[in-house]
Short mmCIF file of C-alpha atoms and ligand atoms in Angstrom, two decimals:
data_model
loop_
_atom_site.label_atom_id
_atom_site.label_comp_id
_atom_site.label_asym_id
_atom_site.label_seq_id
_atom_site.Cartn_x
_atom_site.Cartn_y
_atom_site.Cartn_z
CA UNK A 24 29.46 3.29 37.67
CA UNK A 25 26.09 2.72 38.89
CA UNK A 26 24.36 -0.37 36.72
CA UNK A 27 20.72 0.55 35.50
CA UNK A 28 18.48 -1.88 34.12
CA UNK A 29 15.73 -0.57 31.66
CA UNK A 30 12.77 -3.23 30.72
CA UNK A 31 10.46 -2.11 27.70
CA UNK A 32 11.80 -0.36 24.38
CA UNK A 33 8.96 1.36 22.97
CA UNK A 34 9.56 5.75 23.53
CA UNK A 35 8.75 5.79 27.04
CA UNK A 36 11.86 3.03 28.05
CA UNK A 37 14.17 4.60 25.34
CA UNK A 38 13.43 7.97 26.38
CA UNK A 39 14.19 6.95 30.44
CA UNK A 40 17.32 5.07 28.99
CA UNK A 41 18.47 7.73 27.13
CA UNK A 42 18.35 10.54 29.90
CA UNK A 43 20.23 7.86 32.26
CA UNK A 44 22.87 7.16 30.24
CA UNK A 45 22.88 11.10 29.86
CA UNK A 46 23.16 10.67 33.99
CA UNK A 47 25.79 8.97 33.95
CA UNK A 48 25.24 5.44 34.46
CA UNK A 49 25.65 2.41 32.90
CA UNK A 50 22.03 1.14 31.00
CA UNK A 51 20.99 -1.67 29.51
CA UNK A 52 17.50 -1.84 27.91
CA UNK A 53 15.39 -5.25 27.47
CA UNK A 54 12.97 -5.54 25.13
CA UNK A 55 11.50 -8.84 24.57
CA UNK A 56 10.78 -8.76 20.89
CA UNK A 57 11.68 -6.11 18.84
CA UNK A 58 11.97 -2.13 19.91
CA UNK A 59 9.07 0.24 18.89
CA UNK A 60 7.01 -2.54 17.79
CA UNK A 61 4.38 -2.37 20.07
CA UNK A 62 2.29 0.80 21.31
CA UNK A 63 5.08 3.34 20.60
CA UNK A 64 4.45 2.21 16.59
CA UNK A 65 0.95 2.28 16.57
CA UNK A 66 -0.29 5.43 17.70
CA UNK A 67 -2.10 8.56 15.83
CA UNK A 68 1.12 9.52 15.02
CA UNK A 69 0.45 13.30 16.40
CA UNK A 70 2.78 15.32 18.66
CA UNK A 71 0.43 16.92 20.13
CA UNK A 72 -0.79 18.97 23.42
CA UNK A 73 -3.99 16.86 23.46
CA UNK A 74 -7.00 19.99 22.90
CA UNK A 75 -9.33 17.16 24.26
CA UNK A 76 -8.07 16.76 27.18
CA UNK A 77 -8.45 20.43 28.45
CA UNK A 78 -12.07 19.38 28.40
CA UNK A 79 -11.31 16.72 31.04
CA UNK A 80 -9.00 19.28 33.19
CA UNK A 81 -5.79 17.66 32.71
CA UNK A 82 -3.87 21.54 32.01
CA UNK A 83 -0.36 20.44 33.81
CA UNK A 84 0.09 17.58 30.89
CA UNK A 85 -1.39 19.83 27.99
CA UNK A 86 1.21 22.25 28.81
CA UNK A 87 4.05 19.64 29.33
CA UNK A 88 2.87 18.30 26.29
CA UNK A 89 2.60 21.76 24.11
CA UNK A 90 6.54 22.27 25.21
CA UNK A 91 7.50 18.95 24.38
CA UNK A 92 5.47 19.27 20.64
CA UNK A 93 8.15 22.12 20.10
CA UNK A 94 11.11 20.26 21.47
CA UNK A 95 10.49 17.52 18.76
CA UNK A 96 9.65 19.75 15.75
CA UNK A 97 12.30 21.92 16.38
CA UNK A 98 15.24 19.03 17.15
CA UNK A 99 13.97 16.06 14.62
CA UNK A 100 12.30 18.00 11.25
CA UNK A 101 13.48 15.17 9.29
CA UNK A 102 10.96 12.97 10.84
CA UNK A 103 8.30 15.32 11.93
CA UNK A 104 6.04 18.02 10.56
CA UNK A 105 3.62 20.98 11.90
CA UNK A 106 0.15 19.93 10.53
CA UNK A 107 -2.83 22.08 9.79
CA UNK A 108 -6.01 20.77 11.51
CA UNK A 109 -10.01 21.44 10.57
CA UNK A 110 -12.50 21.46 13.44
CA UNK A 111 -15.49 21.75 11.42
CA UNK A 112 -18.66 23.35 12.93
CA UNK A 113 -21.86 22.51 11.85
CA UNK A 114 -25.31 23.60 13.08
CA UNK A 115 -25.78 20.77 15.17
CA UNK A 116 -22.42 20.08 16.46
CA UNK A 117 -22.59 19.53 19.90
CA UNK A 118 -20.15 21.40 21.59
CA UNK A 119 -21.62 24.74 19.88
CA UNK A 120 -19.29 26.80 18.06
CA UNK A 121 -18.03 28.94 21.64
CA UNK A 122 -16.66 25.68 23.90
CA UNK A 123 -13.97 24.67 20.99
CA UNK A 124 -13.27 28.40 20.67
CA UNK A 125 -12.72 28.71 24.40
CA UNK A 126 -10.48 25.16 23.94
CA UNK A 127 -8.72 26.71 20.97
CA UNK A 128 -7.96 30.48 23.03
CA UNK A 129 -6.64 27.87 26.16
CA UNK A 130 -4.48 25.82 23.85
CA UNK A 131 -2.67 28.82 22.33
CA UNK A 132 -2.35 30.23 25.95
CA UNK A 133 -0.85 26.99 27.40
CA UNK A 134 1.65 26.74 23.94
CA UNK A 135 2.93 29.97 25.45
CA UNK A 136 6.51 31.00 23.50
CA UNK A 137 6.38 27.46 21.86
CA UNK A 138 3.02 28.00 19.79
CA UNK A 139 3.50 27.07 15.94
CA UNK A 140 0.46 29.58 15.09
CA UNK A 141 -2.69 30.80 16.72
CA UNK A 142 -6.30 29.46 15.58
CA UNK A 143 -8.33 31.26 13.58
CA UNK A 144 -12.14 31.31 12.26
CA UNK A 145 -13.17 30.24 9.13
CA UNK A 146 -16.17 31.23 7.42
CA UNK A 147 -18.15 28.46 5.50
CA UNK A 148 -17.03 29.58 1.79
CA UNK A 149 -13.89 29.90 3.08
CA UNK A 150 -13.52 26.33 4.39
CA UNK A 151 -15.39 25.17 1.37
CA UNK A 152 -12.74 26.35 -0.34
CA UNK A 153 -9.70 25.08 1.76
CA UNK A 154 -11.49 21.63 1.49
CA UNK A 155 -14.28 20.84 -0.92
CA UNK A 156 -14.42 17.41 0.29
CA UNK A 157 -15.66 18.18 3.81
CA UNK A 158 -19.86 17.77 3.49
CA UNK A 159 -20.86 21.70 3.16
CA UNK A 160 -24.94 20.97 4.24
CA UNK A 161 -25.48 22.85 7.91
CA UNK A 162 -21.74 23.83 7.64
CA UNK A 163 -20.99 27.19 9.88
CA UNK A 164 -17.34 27.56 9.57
CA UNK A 165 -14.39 26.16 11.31
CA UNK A 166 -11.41 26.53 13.26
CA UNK A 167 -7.84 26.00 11.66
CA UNK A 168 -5.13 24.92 13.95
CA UNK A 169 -2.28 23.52 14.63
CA UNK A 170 -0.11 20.60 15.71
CA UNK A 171 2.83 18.52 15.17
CA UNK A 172 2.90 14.71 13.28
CA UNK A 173 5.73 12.18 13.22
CA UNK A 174 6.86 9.02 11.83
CA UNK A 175 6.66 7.41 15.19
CA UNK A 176 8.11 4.53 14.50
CA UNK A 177 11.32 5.88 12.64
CA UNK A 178 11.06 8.98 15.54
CA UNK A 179 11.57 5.60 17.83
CA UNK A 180 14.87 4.83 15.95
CA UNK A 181 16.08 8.01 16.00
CA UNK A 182 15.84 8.10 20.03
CA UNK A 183 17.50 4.69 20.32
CA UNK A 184 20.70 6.14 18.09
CA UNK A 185 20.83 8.97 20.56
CA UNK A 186 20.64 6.73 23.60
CA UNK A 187 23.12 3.91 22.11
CA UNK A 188 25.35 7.15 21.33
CA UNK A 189 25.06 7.97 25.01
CA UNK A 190 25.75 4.99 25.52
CA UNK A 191 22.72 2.22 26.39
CA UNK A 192 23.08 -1.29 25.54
CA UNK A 193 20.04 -2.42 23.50
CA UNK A 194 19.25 -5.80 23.88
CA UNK A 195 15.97 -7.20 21.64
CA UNK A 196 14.65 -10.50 21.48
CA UNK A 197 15.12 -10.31 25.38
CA UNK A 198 11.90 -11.10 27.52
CA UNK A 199 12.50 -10.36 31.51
CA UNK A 200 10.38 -12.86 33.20
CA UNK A 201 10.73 -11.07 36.98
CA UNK A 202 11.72 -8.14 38.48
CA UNK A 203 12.92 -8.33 42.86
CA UNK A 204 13.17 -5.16 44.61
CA UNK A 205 16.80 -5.89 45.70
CA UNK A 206 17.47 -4.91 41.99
CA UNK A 207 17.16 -8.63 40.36
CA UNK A 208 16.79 -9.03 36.70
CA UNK A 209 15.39 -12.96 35.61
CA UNK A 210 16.30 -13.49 32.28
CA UNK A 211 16.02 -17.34 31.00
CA UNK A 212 17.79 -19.03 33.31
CA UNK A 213 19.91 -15.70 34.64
CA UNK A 214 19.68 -13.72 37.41
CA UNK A 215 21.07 -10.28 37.63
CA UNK A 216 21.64 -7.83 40.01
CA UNK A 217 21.78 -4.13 38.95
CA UNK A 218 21.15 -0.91 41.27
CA UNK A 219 18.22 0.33 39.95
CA UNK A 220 15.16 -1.12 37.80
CA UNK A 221 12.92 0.82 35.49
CA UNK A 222 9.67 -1.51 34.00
CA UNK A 223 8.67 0.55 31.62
CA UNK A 224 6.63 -2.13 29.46
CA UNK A 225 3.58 0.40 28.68
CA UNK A 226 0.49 -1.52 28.94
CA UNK A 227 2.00 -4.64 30.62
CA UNK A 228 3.91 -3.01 33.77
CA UNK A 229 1.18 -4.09 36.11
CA UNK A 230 1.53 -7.99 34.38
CA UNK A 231 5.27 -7.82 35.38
CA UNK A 232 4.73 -6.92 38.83
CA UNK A 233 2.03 -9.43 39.12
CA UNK A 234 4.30 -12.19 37.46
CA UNK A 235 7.12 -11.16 39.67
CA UNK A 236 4.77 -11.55 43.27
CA UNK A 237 4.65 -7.16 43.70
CA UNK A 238 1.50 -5.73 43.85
CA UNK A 239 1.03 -1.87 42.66
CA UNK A 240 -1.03 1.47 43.65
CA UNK A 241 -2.10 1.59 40.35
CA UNK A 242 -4.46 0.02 38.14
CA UNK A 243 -4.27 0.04 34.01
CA UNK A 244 -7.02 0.43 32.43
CA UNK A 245 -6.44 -0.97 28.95
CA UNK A 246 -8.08 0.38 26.22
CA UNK A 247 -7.35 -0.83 22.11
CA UNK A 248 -7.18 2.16 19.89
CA UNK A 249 -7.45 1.36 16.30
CA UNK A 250 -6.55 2.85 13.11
CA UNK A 251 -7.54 2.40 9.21
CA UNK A 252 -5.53 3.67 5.99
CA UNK A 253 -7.07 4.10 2.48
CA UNK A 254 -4.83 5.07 -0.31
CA UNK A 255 -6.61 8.72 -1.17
CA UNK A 256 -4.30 11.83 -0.16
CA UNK A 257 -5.87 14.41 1.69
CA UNK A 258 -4.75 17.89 1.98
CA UNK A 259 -4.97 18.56 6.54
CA UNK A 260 -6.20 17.02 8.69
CA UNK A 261 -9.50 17.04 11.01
CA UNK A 262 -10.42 16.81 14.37
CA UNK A 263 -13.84 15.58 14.07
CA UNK A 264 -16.59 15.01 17.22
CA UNK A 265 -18.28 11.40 16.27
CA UNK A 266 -21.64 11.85 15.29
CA UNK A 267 -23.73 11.58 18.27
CA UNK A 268 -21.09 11.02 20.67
CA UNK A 269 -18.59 12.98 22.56
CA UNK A 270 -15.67 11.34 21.54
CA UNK A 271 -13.50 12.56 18.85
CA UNK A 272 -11.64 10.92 15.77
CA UNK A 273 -8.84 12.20 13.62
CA UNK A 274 -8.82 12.02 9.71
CA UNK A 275 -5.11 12.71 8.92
CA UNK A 276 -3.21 12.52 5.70
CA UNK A 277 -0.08 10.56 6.40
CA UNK A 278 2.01 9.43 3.83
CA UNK A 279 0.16 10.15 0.85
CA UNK A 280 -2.84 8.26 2.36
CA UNK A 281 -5.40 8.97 4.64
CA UNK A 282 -5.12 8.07 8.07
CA UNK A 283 -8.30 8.01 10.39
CA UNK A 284 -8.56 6.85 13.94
CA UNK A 285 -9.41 6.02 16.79
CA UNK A 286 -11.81 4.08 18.94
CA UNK A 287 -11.43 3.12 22.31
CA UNK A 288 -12.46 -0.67 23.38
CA UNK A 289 -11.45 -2.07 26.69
CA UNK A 290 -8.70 -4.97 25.77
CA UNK A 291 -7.19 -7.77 28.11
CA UNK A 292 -4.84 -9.95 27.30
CA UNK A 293 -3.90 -12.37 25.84
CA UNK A 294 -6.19 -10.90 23.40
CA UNK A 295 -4.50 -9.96 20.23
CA UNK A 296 -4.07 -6.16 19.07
CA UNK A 297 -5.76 -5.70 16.06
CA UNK A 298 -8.63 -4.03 14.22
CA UNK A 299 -11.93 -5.48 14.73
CA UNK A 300 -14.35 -5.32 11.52
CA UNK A 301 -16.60 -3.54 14.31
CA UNK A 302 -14.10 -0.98 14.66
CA UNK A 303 -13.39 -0.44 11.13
CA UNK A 304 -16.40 -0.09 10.12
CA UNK A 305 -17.02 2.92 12.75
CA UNK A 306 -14.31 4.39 11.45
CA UNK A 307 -15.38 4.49 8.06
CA UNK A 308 -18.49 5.95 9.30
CA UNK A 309 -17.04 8.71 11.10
CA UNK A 310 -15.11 9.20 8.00
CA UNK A 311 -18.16 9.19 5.59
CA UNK A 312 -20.72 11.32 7.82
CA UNK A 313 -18.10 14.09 7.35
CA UNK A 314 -16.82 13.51 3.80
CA UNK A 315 -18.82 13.97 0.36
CA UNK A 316 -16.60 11.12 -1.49
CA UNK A 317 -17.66 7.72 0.42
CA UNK A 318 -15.49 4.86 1.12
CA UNK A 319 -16.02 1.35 2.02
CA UNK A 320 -12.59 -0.34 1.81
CA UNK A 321 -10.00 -0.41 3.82
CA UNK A 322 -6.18 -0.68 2.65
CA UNK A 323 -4.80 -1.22 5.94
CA UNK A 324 -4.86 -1.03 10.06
CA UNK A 325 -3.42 -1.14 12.72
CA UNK A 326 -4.06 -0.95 17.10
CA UNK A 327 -2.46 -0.27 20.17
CA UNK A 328 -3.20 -0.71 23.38
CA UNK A 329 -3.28 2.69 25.70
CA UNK A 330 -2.47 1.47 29.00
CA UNK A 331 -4.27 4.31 31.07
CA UNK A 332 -4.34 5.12 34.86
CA UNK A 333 -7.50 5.18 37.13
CA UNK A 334 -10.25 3.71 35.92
CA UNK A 335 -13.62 4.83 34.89
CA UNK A 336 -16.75 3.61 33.71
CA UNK A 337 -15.80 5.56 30.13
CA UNK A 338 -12.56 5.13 28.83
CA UNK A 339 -12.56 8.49 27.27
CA UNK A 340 -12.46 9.80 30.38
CA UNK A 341 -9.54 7.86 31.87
CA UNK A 342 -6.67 10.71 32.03
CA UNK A 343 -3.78 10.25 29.72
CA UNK A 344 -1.51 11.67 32.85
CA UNK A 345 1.55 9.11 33.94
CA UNK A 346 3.16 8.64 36.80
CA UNK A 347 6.11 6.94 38.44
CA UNK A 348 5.86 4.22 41.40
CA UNK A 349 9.00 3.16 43.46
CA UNK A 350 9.27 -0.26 44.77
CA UNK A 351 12.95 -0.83 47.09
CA UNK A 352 14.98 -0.81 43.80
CA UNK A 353 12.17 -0.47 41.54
CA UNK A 354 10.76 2.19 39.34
CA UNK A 355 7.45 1.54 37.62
CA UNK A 356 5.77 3.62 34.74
CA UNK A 357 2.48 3.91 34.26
CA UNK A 358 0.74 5.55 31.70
CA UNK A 359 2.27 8.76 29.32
CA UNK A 360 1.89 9.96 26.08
CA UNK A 361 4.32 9.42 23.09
CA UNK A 362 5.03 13.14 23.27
CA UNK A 363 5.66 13.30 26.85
CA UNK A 364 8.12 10.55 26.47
CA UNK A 365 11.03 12.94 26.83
CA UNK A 366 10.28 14.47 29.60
CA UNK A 367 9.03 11.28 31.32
CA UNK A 368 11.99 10.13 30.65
CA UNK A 369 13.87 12.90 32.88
CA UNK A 370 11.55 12.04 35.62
CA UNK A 371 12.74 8.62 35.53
CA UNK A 372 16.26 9.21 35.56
CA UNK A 373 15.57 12.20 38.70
CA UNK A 374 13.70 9.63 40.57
CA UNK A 375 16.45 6.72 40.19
CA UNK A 376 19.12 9.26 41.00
CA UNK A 377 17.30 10.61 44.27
CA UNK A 378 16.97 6.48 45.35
CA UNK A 379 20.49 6.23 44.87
CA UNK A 380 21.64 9.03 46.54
CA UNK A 381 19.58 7.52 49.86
C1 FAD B 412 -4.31 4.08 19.52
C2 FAD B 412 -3.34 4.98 20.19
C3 FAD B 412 -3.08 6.23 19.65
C4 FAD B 412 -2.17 7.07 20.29
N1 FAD B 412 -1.87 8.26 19.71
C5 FAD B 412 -0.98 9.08 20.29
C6 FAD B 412 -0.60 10.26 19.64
O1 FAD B 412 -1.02 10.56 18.52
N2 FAD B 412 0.27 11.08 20.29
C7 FAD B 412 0.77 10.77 21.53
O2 FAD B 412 1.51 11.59 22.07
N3 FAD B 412 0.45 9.61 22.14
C8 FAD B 412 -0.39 8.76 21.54
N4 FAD B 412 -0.70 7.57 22.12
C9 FAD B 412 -0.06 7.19 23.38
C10 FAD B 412 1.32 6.59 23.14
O3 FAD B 412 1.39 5.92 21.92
C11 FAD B 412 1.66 5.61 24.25
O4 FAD B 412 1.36 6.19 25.49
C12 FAD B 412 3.14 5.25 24.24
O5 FAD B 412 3.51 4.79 22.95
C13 FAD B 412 3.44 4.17 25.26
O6 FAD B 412 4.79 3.84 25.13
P1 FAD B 412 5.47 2.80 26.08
O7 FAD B 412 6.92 2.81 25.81
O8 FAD B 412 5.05 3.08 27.49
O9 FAD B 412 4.79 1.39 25.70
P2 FAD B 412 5.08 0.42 24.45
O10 FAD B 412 5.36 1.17 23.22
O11 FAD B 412 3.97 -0.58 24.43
O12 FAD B 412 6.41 -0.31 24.88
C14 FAD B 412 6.46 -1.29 25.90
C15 FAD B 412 7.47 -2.32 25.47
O13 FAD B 412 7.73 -3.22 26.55
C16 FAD B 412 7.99 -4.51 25.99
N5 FAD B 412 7.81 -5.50 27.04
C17 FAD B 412 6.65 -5.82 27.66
N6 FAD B 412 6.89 -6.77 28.60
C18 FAD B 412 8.21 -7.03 28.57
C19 FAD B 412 9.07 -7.92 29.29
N7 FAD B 412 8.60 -8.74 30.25
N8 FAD B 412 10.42 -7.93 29.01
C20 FAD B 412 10.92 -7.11 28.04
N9 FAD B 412 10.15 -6.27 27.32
C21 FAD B 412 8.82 -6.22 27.57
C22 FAD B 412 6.98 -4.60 24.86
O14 FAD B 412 7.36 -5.59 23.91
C23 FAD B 412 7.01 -3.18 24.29
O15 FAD B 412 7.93 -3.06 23.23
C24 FAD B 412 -1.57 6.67 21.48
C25 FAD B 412 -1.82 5.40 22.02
C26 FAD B 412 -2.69 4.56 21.35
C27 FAD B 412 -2.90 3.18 21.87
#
């Protein structure tokens, strides 16, 4: 049996260790402190096709991503959810009320056979209704749709039973220091040789390579995305544009508190991952430009780091597409989306089956 050596246990390495050992061969996974601690655990917690991204072009993912959203709602409901979602429109919103409708048609179109439910049009009374707490001055209406939201982290769990039932070794606490492209592993003092490598450490795969003497087609951009929780429940969810920006934040209820988030600030490291007060405090003006009852503390937070390909001079342009880079015995990941991770991790286990079979 073929020896495969997996490096990084957040959803994208347990996914490509999962659909190896589903392969047939013989995986072991390294993670170097605990799994789905890092990114994988930190992130808006939506499955989701991404409606933002239509705006930058990226259809092939959305519509990966839209299958996948069904594939997890409809396998894991103990851990996931559909969600309803508010995109308020007010008279000076500044996509207009006709570009998120055109978004909205696309997104249903691109869901296909796995769609949860088609948008629809509110009226202003009507949304006033559905939720009183949304400011109601220069309101229009609104679109209601849908998406999918998980526990990520215990979602995490759940794919590393399935992969240690398929048979993956798991080991934590585990840091590879380099990767070789004749299939060397160093861990500690130990070298070992397996037939295929996968580096699938999310926002540090280029800092292995570069540790390990390999240079790579790709750059990272690294951007922190952060997160703040207030104990208030909310009824759905929004998908709000920032005020005076094009970027969007989400205000989610998520376990009986309200979850809103995100901004995007470049990050390198050894910086640590967490929520500035800066950031915070944008967040909580997002949250109160929209909403009637203001807040100003904060119960909790939390960041990842998105480690994005191609760079750009605005991260919210940087395309949330992955892809896979081969080195001799090596196969890199860069990029992906938690709800992608599945079928990412097919990719993985095609492309280390097609180097093996050379
Ligand atoms: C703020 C934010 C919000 C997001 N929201 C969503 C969302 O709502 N929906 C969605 O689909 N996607 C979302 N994403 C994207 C998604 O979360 C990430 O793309 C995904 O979690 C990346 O997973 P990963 O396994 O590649 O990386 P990680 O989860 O970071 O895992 C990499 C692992 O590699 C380990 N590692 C690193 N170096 C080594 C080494 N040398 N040896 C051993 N182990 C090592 C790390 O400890 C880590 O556990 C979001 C991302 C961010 C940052």
């Amino acid at each position: 049996m073929k020896k495969i050596a997996v490096i990084g246990g957040g959803i994208n390495g347990l996914c490509s260790a999962w659909a190896l050992a589903k392969a047939g061969y013989a995986v072991t996974l390294y993670e170097r402190d605990q799994i789905m601690r890092a990114t994988s655990a930190a992130s808006t917690k939506l499955l989701h096709g991404g409606l933002r991204y239509l705006e930058q072009g990226d259809f092939r993912l959305v519509r990966e991503a839209l299958r996948e959203r069904a594939w997890w709602l409809s396998q894991v409901p103990e851990i996931t959810q559909t969600i309803e979602l508010v995109l308020p429109i007010y008279e000076d919103s500044q996509r207009g009320r006709w570009l998120p409708k055109l978004g909205l048609w696309l997104y249903d179109r691109l869901a296909g056979q796995h769609n949860i439910a088609p948008h629809r049009w509110c009226s202003s009374s009507e949304l006033h209704r559905l939720a009183p707490t949304l400011k109601s001055q220069g309101l229009r209406g609104g679109f209601i749709f849908y998406d999918g939201q998980m526990d990520d982290y215990q979602l995490g769990l759940w794919v590393a039973e399935q992969a240690r039932a398929a048979g993956v070794k798991i080991i934590e606490q585990q840091a590879v220091k380099r990767i070789q492209p004749d299939g060397t592993v160093e861990i500690s003092t130990l070298r070992l040789k397996y037939d295929s490598l996968v580096n699938v450490t999310g926002p540090w795969a280029v800092s292995l390579l570069a540790e390990s003497q390999l240079s790579s087609h790709y750059q990272l951009d690294l951007v922190r995305g952060s997160h703040i929780l207030f104990n208030r429940p909310m009824e759905r969810g929004y998908f709000l544009a920032v005020p005076g920006e094009r970027r969007i934040c989400f205000v989610l209820p998520y376990q009986g508190k309200t979850l809103v988030g995100t901004t995007e600030v470049r990050h390198s490291f050894p910086q640590p991952i967490k929520c500035s007060e800066a950031e915070a405090n944008y967040l909580l003006k997002v949250y109160n430009a929209y909403f009637t009852e203001t807040v100003n503390e904060i119960d909790e937070s939390f960041s990842g780091v998105r480690p994005l390909i191609q760079s750009a001079t605005d991260p919210s342009k940087t395309t949330r597409e992955y892809a896979l880079e081969t080195q001799g015995r090596i196969v890199t990941v860069y990029g992906g989306k938690w709800t992608t991770a599945r079928a990412l991790g097919q990719k993985v286990a095609n492309t280390v089956q097609t180097m093996l079979c050379k």
